[in-house]
Amino acid sequence: MLTGELLMRRLSYRFQTTMRYLVLLTLLLHRSLLSAQTPVHSEDITNFYAAFDKVLSTTDPEQQLTIIRRDYIDKGTTGLQTFIRLGGANAERWLFYMVHNRAYLQRIRYSLEHVAGQVPAIQQKLTRLKQIVPTYQEGTIYFIVGVGMVGGSPDAATHSLLLGAETLAKPGKEWAIPTAIHEFIHLQQRQGNHQLLTQTLCEGVAEFLSEHLYGKSLAANGFAPYIQWGMQHEKAVWQAFKADMFSVDQGYLGWLYGMKAIGGSEHSDLGYFVGYQICKAYFEQVADKAQAINTLISLDLSSNEAIRSFVLRSGYAAAQDQQMIASQLFGKKQLTNTPKILFGYKEHPDSIEFTYTIPADFLFRYHIPVVRMSVAGGFNDWNPNAASWQMKPAGKHTFVLRVPKGQAPANSPFKFVLNGDVWMSVPGDAANVNADGNLYLATK
């Protein structure tokens, strides 16, 4: 029979042993959670090219569509099925893309087919981010091949990330690593207000941290030509950005997702460079790098004033600019140098001549074939495939169509449509825009 003291000692020993076991189990579970790798899927790329080769081996459209459905769509990941469900493409659109863009698809094939080999590195980099950021949110990455219109598409609701590999691809074997990191960081960020300065910092954070985690210079490896050009012309870029940085309700003025004229020539995505430089300046002055990373990711992108405060704290701007940044009001930018113009047509005594030139920034960003252009509007039931409304080529990426005035009544709304399904955006300097955001014929 155990004495009371001996019993207490044994119970104490068992309690301590149990507690040590629980602590060890907790540590193991914690390490397991930290080491759990982000799911990254690239099998849609493999399936796409298997279907692509078979499609090009026959000229029978019905057989081609069957191949696409059987070998690409039906085998698709959850990400590809989501892309289809959201209207990203269907078998007919993929067939059109494969047939008319075959040269481009062959040119990027090497880069796309090496994505699978980059998956372990992507997972390793994101595990490192997870260990640094307490608010890290899990997600799934899908590399798919679309039809040239979608790059990175993060879905905060499902924490999934669709990456249009055919749009994002760059030369070299490692392009997918910084690209996936950049887009995955957007899943970690707060929702923004889409004002120029906040969106510039949204992209700048993702761009800088993708480089930091990748461990190699984006510019030096050919993944960010805008950074390389921006470094060489930083003073001119900053001077131009200062004039626009507090503008709202005017889109991004070419700084993001478009072209910006600096020094007499146009360059794409220079807002990425500005945001990158501001984030880099902040990061370099903070001793605790983990803290700096958390600050960058947790920036309140819904608040103009929070972003203003961050720009000031970053120390990027010279002393003479600090006061301007601290006091400048956010507001609409008056585009005095770009007057509104009638866009898309010319009026003749007895006819209307529609004219459209595909913007350079659209061609730069999206890798889709330019096969045909049409006019759709109130005068043809918004049918982009109407035979009499197909435009004729009139120079590089320019199309025209002349119709009798009776076929295009005054005030008729319209838009230009590429390949029958890509509805082209209305430019910001168009004077003839109605309340629905469509162009209209301001004719007599």
Short mmCIF file of C-alpha atoms in Angstrom, two decimals:
data_model
loop_
_atom_site.label_atom_id
_atom_site.label_comp_id
_atom_site.label_asym_id
_atom_site.label_seq_id
_atom_site.Cartn_x
_atom_site.Cartn_y
_atom_site.Cartn_z
CA MET A 1 0.00 0.00 0.00
CA LEU A 2 1.34 3.38 -1.02
CA THR A 3 1.82 6.03 1.60
CA GLY A 4 0.23 9.42 0.99
CA GLU A 5 3.59 11.06 0.30
CA LEU A 6 4.69 8.34 -2.13
CA LEU A 7 1.35 8.52 -3.93
CA MET A 8 1.68 12.27 -4.31
CA ARG A 9 5.20 11.89 -5.70
CA ARG A 10 4.05 9.32 -8.24
CA LEU A 11 1.08 11.44 -9.28
CA SER A 12 3.36 14.46 -9.58
CA TYR A 13 5.77 12.45 -11.75
CA ARG A 14 2.93 11.28 -13.99
CA PHE A 15 1.60 14.82 -14.24
CA GLN A 16 5.01 16.20 -15.22
CA THR A 17 5.51 13.42 -17.76
CA THR A 18 2.10 14.08 -19.25
CA MET A 19 2.78 17.82 -19.43
CA ARG A 20 6.14 17.22 -21.12
CA TYR A 21 4.39 14.96 -23.63
CA LEU A 22 1.72 17.59 -24.30
CA VAL A 23 4.32 20.32 -24.77
CA LEU A 24 6.29 18.10 -27.13
CA LEU A 25 3.11 17.21 -29.04
CA THR A 26 2.20 20.89 -29.30
CA LEU A 27 5.64 21.76 -30.65
CA LEU A 28 5.47 18.94 -33.17
CA LEU A 29 2.02 20.02 -34.32
CA HIS A 30 3.19 23.62 -34.56
CA ARG A 31 6.19 22.61 -36.63
CA SER A 32 3.98 20.41 -38.78
CA LEU A 33 1.62 23.29 -39.46
CA LEU A 34 4.50 25.58 -40.31
CA SER A 35 6.04 23.04 -42.64
CA ALA A 36 2.76 22.17 -44.38
CA GLN A 37 3.36 23.23 -47.91
CA THR A 38 1.11 25.48 -49.95
CA PRO A 39 -0.65 23.40 -52.62
CA VAL A 40 0.64 24.46 -56.05
CA HIS A 41 -0.89 22.87 -59.14
CA SER A 42 0.71 22.99 -62.58
CA GLU A 43 -0.85 19.91 -64.18
CA ASP A 44 -3.20 22.07 -66.28
CA ILE A 45 -0.15 23.23 -68.25
CA THR A 46 0.82 19.63 -69.02
CA ASN A 47 -2.74 18.80 -70.05
CA PHE A 48 -3.00 21.93 -72.20
CA TYR A 49 0.03 21.13 -74.33
CA ALA A 50 -1.00 17.49 -74.68
CA ALA A 51 -4.31 18.73 -76.07
CA PHE A 52 -2.59 21.46 -78.11
CA ASP A 53 -0.43 18.94 -79.98
CA LYS A 54 -3.43 16.77 -80.80
CA VAL A 55 -5.55 19.75 -81.88
CA LEU A 56 -2.89 20.85 -84.37
CA SER A 57 -2.63 17.33 -85.78
CA THR A 58 -6.11 17.53 -87.31
CA THR A 59 -8.18 20.10 -89.20
CA ASP A 60 -11.58 18.73 -88.23
CA PRO A 61 -13.19 21.36 -85.92
CA GLU A 62 -15.49 18.88 -84.19
CA GLN A 63 -12.60 16.54 -83.47
CA GLN A 64 -10.53 19.46 -82.21
CA LEU A 65 -13.29 20.52 -79.80
CA THR A 66 -13.63 16.94 -78.58
CA ILE A 67 -9.89 16.82 -77.86
CA ILE A 68 -10.00 20.06 -75.89
CA ARG A 69 -12.96 18.93 -73.80
CA ARG A 70 -11.59 15.43 -73.18
CA ASP A 71 -7.88 16.14 -72.69
CA TYR A 72 -7.91 19.61 -71.13
CA ILE A 73 -11.25 20.66 -69.69
CA ASP A 74 -12.41 17.32 -68.28
CA LYS A 75 -8.99 16.68 -66.73
CA GLY A 76 -8.79 20.19 -65.31
CA THR A 77 -8.01 21.10 -61.72
CA THR A 78 -10.47 22.85 -59.44
CA GLY A 79 -8.74 26.08 -60.48
CA LEU A 80 -9.42 25.48 -64.17
CA GLN A 81 -13.03 24.58 -63.45
CA THR A 82 -13.40 27.83 -61.49
CA PHE A 83 -11.91 29.74 -64.41
CA ILE A 84 -14.48 28.17 -66.74
CA ARG A 85 -17.37 28.75 -64.34
CA LEU A 86 -16.48 32.44 -64.10
CA GLY A 87 -16.66 32.75 -67.88
CA GLY A 88 -12.93 32.73 -68.54
CA ALA A 89 -13.15 30.42 -71.54
CA ASN A 90 -14.85 27.43 -73.15
CA ALA A 91 -13.81 24.82 -75.68
CA GLU A 92 -14.60 27.09 -78.63
CA ARG A 93 -12.49 29.95 -77.27
CA TRP A 94 -9.57 27.62 -76.52
CA LEU A 95 -9.73 26.23 -80.04
CA PHE A 96 -9.66 29.74 -81.50
CA TYR A 97 -6.73 30.64 -79.24
CA MET A 98 -4.72 27.52 -80.09
CA VAL A 99 -5.23 27.81 -83.84
CA HIS A 100 -4.62 31.56 -84.16
CA ASN A 101 -1.93 31.92 -81.50
CA ARG A 102 0.03 28.72 -82.14
CA ALA A 103 3.33 30.51 -82.79
CA TYR A 104 3.19 32.35 -79.47
CA LEU A 105 2.18 29.20 -77.59
CA GLN A 106 5.14 27.33 -79.09
CA ARG A 107 7.48 30.21 -78.21
CA ILE A 108 6.55 30.19 -74.52
CA ARG A 109 6.23 26.41 -74.27
CA TYR A 110 9.68 25.91 -72.75
CA SER A 111 8.96 28.48 -70.02
CA LEU A 112 5.56 27.00 -69.21
CA GLU A 113 6.62 23.37 -69.18
CA HIS A 114 9.29 24.18 -66.57
CA VAL A 115 6.75 25.48 -64.05
CA ALA A 116 6.39 22.03 -62.42
CA GLY A 117 10.09 22.05 -61.58
CA GLN A 118 9.69 25.38 -59.78
CA VAL A 119 6.89 24.22 -57.47
CA PRO A 120 9.20 23.05 -54.62
CA ALA A 121 10.98 26.42 -54.60
CA ILE A 122 7.65 28.28 -54.54
CA GLN A 123 6.49 26.19 -51.59
CA GLN A 124 9.77 26.71 -49.76
CA LYS A 125 9.59 30.49 -50.16
CA LEU A 126 5.99 30.63 -49.00
CA THR A 127 6.78 28.44 -45.98
CA ARG A 128 9.40 31.00 -45.02
CA LEU A 129 6.80 33.77 -45.36
CA LYS A 130 4.42 31.76 -43.20
CA GLN A 131 7.03 31.50 -40.45
CA ILE A 132 7.45 35.29 -40.43
CA VAL A 133 3.86 36.50 -40.73
CA PRO A 134 1.49 35.61 -37.84
CA THR A 135 -1.55 36.59 -39.92
CA TYR A 136 -0.51 34.35 -42.83
CA GLN A 137 -3.52 32.91 -44.65
CA GLU A 138 -3.36 29.56 -46.39
CA GLY A 139 -4.26 29.25 -50.04
CA THR A 140 -4.01 27.12 -53.15
CA ILE A 141 -2.20 28.15 -56.32
CA TYR A 142 -3.29 27.01 -59.78
CA PHE A 143 -1.18 27.61 -62.87
CA ILE A 144 -3.58 27.34 -65.80
CA VAL A 145 -3.44 28.20 -69.49
CA GLY A 146 -6.26 30.53 -70.42
CA VAL A 147 -6.87 32.51 -73.57
CA GLY A 148 -4.46 35.38 -72.99
CA MET A 149 -6.69 37.67 -70.94
CA VAL A 150 -6.04 36.71 -67.29
CA GLY A 151 -2.79 37.08 -65.38
CA GLY A 152 -2.99 36.81 -61.59
CA SER A 153 -6.49 36.46 -60.18
CA PRO A 154 -6.57 36.10 -56.37
CA ASP A 155 -9.86 35.08 -54.76
CA ALA A 156 -9.92 36.20 -51.14
CA ALA A 157 -13.18 34.31 -50.48
CA THR A 158 -11.72 30.88 -51.29
CA HIS A 159 -8.06 31.81 -50.76
CA SER A 160 -7.20 30.43 -54.14
CA LEU A 161 -5.02 31.96 -56.80
CA LEU A 162 -5.46 31.50 -60.54
CA LEU A 163 -2.34 32.28 -62.56
CA GLY A 164 -2.72 32.56 -66.32
CA ALA A 165 0.65 31.14 -67.27
CA GLU A 166 0.33 32.13 -70.93
CA THR A 167 -0.03 35.78 -69.91
CA LEU A 168 2.50 35.87 -67.07
CA ALA A 169 5.26 33.79 -68.66
CA LYS A 170 8.72 35.32 -68.97
CA PRO A 171 11.94 33.95 -70.42
CA GLY A 172 13.95 31.68 -68.14
CA LYS A 173 13.33 28.64 -65.99
CA GLU A 174 12.55 30.47 -62.74
CA TRP A 175 9.95 33.06 -63.75
CA ALA A 176 7.13 31.29 -61.91
CA ILE A 177 8.82 31.63 -58.49
CA PRO A 178 8.66 35.42 -58.05
CA THR A 179 5.40 35.57 -60.00
CA ALA A 180 3.64 33.12 -57.67
CA ILE A 181 5.03 34.87 -54.58
CA HIS A 182 3.91 38.29 -55.85
CA GLU A 183 0.35 37.15 -56.51
CA PHE A 184 0.14 35.09 -53.30
CA ILE A 185 1.07 38.14 -51.26
CA HIS A 186 -2.04 39.84 -52.62
CA LEU A 187 -4.04 37.16 -50.80
CA GLN A 188 -2.39 38.29 -47.56
CA GLN A 189 -3.09 42.00 -48.03
CA ARG A 190 -6.05 44.06 -46.94
CA GLN A 191 -8.58 45.16 -49.51
CA GLY A 192 -7.63 48.47 -51.10
CA ASN A 193 -9.59 51.50 -52.25
CA HIS A 194 -8.09 51.41 -55.77
CA GLN A 195 -6.80 54.98 -55.59
CA LEU A 196 -3.51 55.49 -57.44
CA LEU A 197 -1.20 55.86 -54.43
CA THR A 198 -2.72 52.98 -52.45
CA GLN A 199 -2.74 50.68 -55.48
CA THR A 200 0.86 51.63 -56.23
CA LEU A 201 1.81 50.54 -52.71
CA CYS A 202 -0.33 47.39 -53.01
CA GLU A 203 1.69 46.31 -56.05
CA GLY A 204 4.93 47.67 -54.63
CA VAL A 205 4.66 45.53 -51.49
CA ALA A 206 4.03 42.39 -53.55
CA GLU A 207 6.84 43.22 -55.96
CA PHE A 208 9.45 44.02 -53.32
CA LEU A 209 8.62 41.05 -51.09
CA SER A 210 8.57 38.68 -54.05
CA GLU A 211 12.13 39.76 -54.80
CA HIS A 212 13.17 39.56 -51.15
CA LEU A 213 11.81 36.02 -50.74
CA TYR A 214 13.03 34.92 -54.17
CA GLY A 215 16.51 36.07 -53.13
CA LYS A 216 17.51 37.39 -56.55
CA SER A 217 17.15 40.71 -58.34
CA LEU A 218 14.01 40.82 -60.46
CA ALA A 219 15.47 43.42 -62.79
CA ALA A 220 18.83 41.68 -63.24
CA ASN A 221 17.09 38.42 -64.12
CA GLY A 222 14.80 39.98 -66.72
CA PHE A 223 11.58 39.62 -64.70
CA ALA A 224 10.92 43.35 -64.19
CA PRO A 225 12.01 45.59 -67.09
CA TYR A 226 10.08 48.48 -65.53
CA ILE A 227 12.38 48.35 -62.49
CA GLN A 228 15.45 48.30 -64.69
CA TRP A 229 14.25 51.27 -66.75
CA GLY A 230 12.99 53.07 -63.64
CA MET A 231 16.39 52.81 -61.95
CA GLN A 232 17.99 54.49 -64.95
CA HIS A 233 15.42 57.32 -65.04
CA GLU A 234 14.36 57.50 -61.40
CA LYS A 235 14.38 61.29 -61.07
CA ALA A 236 12.14 61.78 -64.10
CA VAL A 237 9.79 58.99 -62.99
CA TRP A 238 9.43 60.41 -59.48
CA GLN A 239 8.81 63.94 -60.79
CA ALA A 240 6.00 62.66 -62.98
CA PHE A 241 4.54 60.45 -60.27
CA LYS A 242 4.44 63.30 -57.76
CA ALA A 243 2.11 65.19 -60.07
CA ASP A 244 -0.35 62.26 -60.15
CA MET A 245 0.05 60.49 -56.83
CA PHE A 246 -2.92 62.05 -55.02
CA SER A 247 -5.39 61.72 -57.88
CA VAL A 248 -8.61 59.76 -57.49
CA ASP A 249 -11.45 58.77 -59.81
CA GLN A 250 -9.22 58.83 -62.87
CA GLY A 251 -8.07 55.23 -62.96
CA TYR A 252 -4.34 54.80 -62.67
CA LEU A 253 -3.30 57.29 -65.38
CA GLY A 254 -1.11 54.73 -67.08
CA TRP A 255 1.08 54.07 -64.03
CA LEU A 256 -0.44 50.64 -63.42
CA TYR A 257 -1.72 48.08 -65.94
CA GLY A 258 -0.95 50.44 -68.81
CA MET A 259 1.60 52.71 -70.45
CA LYS A 260 2.99 56.00 -69.13
CA ALA A 261 4.83 58.56 -71.23
CA ILE A 262 8.09 59.65 -69.58
CA GLY A 263 10.72 61.63 -71.44
CA GLY A 264 9.01 61.31 -74.78
CA SER A 265 8.52 57.53 -74.76
CA GLU A 266 5.92 55.19 -73.27
CA HIS A 267 6.74 52.53 -70.70
CA SER A 268 4.54 49.99 -68.94
CA ASP A 269 3.92 49.43 -65.23
CA LEU A 270 6.15 52.18 -63.87
CA GLY A 271 3.85 52.38 -60.85
CA TYR A 272 5.23 48.97 -59.84
CA PHE A 273 8.69 50.53 -59.83
CA VAL A 274 7.62 53.50 -57.69
CA GLY A 275 5.87 51.26 -55.15
CA TYR A 276 8.83 48.88 -55.13
CA GLN A 277 11.26 51.70 -54.39
CA ILE A 278 9.16 53.14 -51.56
CA CYS A 279 8.86 49.71 -49.92
CA LYS A 280 12.56 49.02 -50.38
CA ALA A 281 13.47 52.37 -48.77
CA TYR A 282 11.30 51.52 -45.75
CA PHE A 283 12.64 47.98 -45.45
CA GLU A 284 16.27 49.02 -45.54
CA GLN A 285 15.94 51.44 -42.63
CA VAL A 286 14.18 49.01 -40.26
CA ALA A 287 16.53 46.84 -38.21
CA ASP A 288 13.95 44.12 -37.47
CA LYS A 289 13.31 42.69 -40.94
CA ALA A 290 10.52 40.38 -39.78
CA GLN A 291 8.73 43.40 -38.33
CA ALA A 292 9.28 45.29 -41.57
CA ILE A 293 7.73 42.45 -43.60
CA ASN A 294 4.71 42.34 -41.32
CA THR A 295 4.30 46.10 -41.59
CA LEU A 296 4.37 45.93 -45.38
CA ILE A 297 1.84 43.12 -45.58
CA SER A 298 -0.52 44.68 -43.03
CA LEU A 299 -0.65 48.14 -44.64
CA ASP A 300 -4.19 49.51 -44.56
CA LEU A 301 -4.79 49.86 -48.28
CA SER A 302 -8.31 51.13 -47.69
CA SER A 303 -7.03 54.33 -46.08
CA ASN A 304 -5.46 57.16 -48.04
CA GLU A 305 -4.07 58.66 -44.87
CA ALA A 306 -2.47 55.40 -43.71
CA ILE A 307 -0.69 55.17 -47.04
CA ARG A 308 0.36 58.81 -46.90
CA SER A 309 1.83 58.16 -43.45
CA PHE A 310 3.71 55.12 -44.71
CA VAL A 311 5.22 57.02 -47.64
CA LEU A 312 6.48 59.67 -45.23
CA ARG A 313 7.89 57.03 -42.85
CA SER A 314 9.62 55.23 -45.69
CA GLY A 315 12.03 58.12 -46.17
CA TYR A 316 11.93 57.62 -49.94
CA ALA A 317 10.96 61.19 -50.77
CA ALA A 318 13.58 63.93 -50.52
CA ALA A 319 13.23 66.53 -47.77
CA GLN A 320 11.81 69.12 -50.18
CA ASP A 321 8.97 66.75 -51.07
CA GLN A 322 8.00 65.80 -47.52
CA GLN A 323 5.87 68.88 -46.89
CA MET A 324 4.02 68.47 -50.17
CA ILE A 325 3.27 64.80 -49.41
CA ALA A 326 2.13 65.67 -45.88
CA SER A 327 -0.27 68.43 -46.97
CA GLN A 328 -1.50 67.57 -50.47
CA LEU A 329 -5.22 66.81 -50.67
CA PHE A 330 -6.54 63.74 -52.42
CA GLY A 331 -8.80 64.70 -55.29
CA LYS A 332 -9.60 64.48 -58.96
CA LYS A 333 -6.74 65.26 -61.27
CA GLN A 334 -7.57 67.83 -63.89
CA LEU A 335 -6.29 66.41 -67.15
CA THR A 336 -5.70 69.77 -68.78
CA ASN A 337 -3.26 68.37 -71.33
CA THR A 338 -5.65 65.70 -72.60
CA PRO A 339 -8.88 67.36 -73.80
CA LYS A 340 -11.95 65.23 -74.39
CA ILE A 341 -12.47 64.18 -78.01
CA LEU A 342 -15.12 62.43 -80.06
CA PHE A 343 -13.84 58.89 -80.22
CA GLY A 344 -14.32 55.99 -82.57
CA TYR A 345 -15.95 57.55 -85.61
CA LYS A 346 -16.05 60.39 -88.13
CA GLU A 347 -19.23 61.90 -89.49
CA HIS A 348 -19.54 62.39 -93.26
CA PRO A 349 -22.49 63.98 -95.10
CA ASP A 350 -24.09 60.64 -95.90
CA SER A 351 -22.17 58.12 -93.82
CA ILE A 352 -20.49 57.26 -90.53
CA GLU A 353 -16.90 56.02 -90.62
CA PHE A 354 -15.98 53.94 -87.57
CA THR A 355 -12.23 53.79 -86.80
CA TYR A 356 -10.45 51.89 -84.07
CA THR A 357 -6.77 51.31 -83.27
CA ILE A 358 -5.96 48.67 -80.65
CA PRO A 359 -4.07 50.43 -77.81
CA ALA A 360 -0.38 49.59 -77.43
CA ASP A 361 -0.78 48.83 -73.73
CA PHE A 362 -3.49 46.27 -74.49
CA LEU A 363 -1.26 44.50 -77.00
CA PHE A 364 1.64 44.60 -74.55
CA ARG A 365 -0.32 43.12 -71.67
CA TYR A 366 -2.55 40.56 -73.33
CA HIS A 367 -1.34 37.80 -75.61
CA ILE A 368 -4.36 37.22 -77.78
CA PRO A 369 -4.47 36.97 -81.56
CA VAL A 370 -5.82 39.94 -83.49
CA VAL A 371 -8.03 38.26 -86.07
CA ARG A 372 -11.00 40.58 -86.55
CA MET A 373 -12.64 43.69 -85.15
CA SER A 374 -16.32 44.56 -85.26
CA VAL A 375 -18.76 47.22 -84.11
CA ALA A 376 -21.66 46.25 -81.88
CA GLY A 377 -24.34 48.56 -80.57
CA GLY A 378 -27.95 49.58 -80.46
CA PHE A 379 -28.11 49.59 -84.25
CA ASN A 380 -27.42 45.81 -84.57
CA ASP A 381 -28.79 44.41 -81.29
CA TRP A 382 -25.27 44.41 -79.83
CA ASN A 383 -24.28 41.53 -82.08
CA PRO A 384 -20.48 41.52 -82.63
CA ASN A 385 -20.80 38.76 -85.23
CA ALA A 386 -23.19 40.61 -87.56
CA ALA A 387 -21.68 40.26 -91.05
CA SER A 388 -22.28 43.86 -92.14
CA TRP A 389 -20.56 45.26 -89.03
CA GLN A 390 -17.17 43.61 -89.45
CA MET A 391 -14.37 46.18 -89.80
CA LYS A 392 -11.58 46.09 -92.40
CA PRO A 393 -7.84 46.37 -91.66
CA ALA A 394 -6.42 49.82 -92.42
CA GLY A 395 -2.83 49.70 -91.18
CA LYS A 396 -1.14 48.01 -88.24
CA HIS A 397 -3.81 47.13 -85.65
CA THR A 398 -6.16 49.78 -87.09
CA PHE A 399 -9.63 48.92 -88.43
CA VAL A 400 -12.30 50.92 -90.26
CA LEU A 401 -15.93 50.50 -91.30
CA ARG A 402 -18.06 52.96 -93.26
CA VAL A 403 -21.86 52.63 -93.21
CA PRO A 404 -24.74 54.79 -94.44
CA LYS A 405 -26.11 57.19 -91.85
CA GLY A 406 -29.45 55.44 -91.94
CA GLN A 407 -27.85 52.33 -90.46
CA ALA A 408 -26.31 54.24 -87.54
CA PRO A 409 -28.85 56.70 -86.08
CA ALA A 410 -27.78 59.62 -83.89
CA ASN A 411 -27.20 58.81 -80.19
CA SER A 412 -26.82 55.08 -80.88
CA PRO A 413 -24.60 53.44 -78.23
CA PHE A 414 -21.77 51.19 -79.40
CA LYS A 415 -18.49 49.48 -78.60
CA PHE A 416 -15.65 47.85 -80.50
CA VAL A 417 -15.25 44.08 -80.14
CA LEU A 418 -12.12 42.06 -80.81
CA ASN A 419 -12.49 38.51 -82.17
CA GLY A 420 -16.20 38.55 -81.45
CA ASP A 421 -15.91 38.30 -77.66
CA VAL A 422 -13.42 40.82 -76.25
CA TRP A 423 -15.26 44.10 -75.64
CA MET A 424 -12.69 46.87 -75.78
CA SER A 425 -12.60 49.46 -73.00
CA VAL A 426 -13.74 53.02 -73.59
CA PRO A 427 -10.75 55.41 -73.35
CA GLY A 428 -10.72 58.00 -70.61
CA ASP A 429 -10.42 60.95 -73.00
CA ALA A 430 -13.54 60.07 -74.99
CA ALA A 431 -16.15 62.83 -74.95
CA ASN A 432 -18.96 60.68 -76.39
CA VAL A 433 -19.63 58.40 -73.40
CA ASN A 434 -23.16 57.82 -72.11
CA ALA A 435 -24.41 57.09 -68.60
CA ASP A 436 -23.92 53.35 -69.13
CA GLY A 437 -20.23 53.78 -69.98
CA ASN A 438 -20.69 53.03 -73.68
CA LEU A 439 -19.63 55.14 -76.61
CA TYR A 440 -22.43 56.83 -78.56
CA LEU A 441 -22.85 58.63 -81.88
CA ALA A 442 -23.05 62.34 -81.09
CA THR A 443 -24.13 63.01 -84.66
CA LYS A 444 -26.53 65.58 -86.07
#
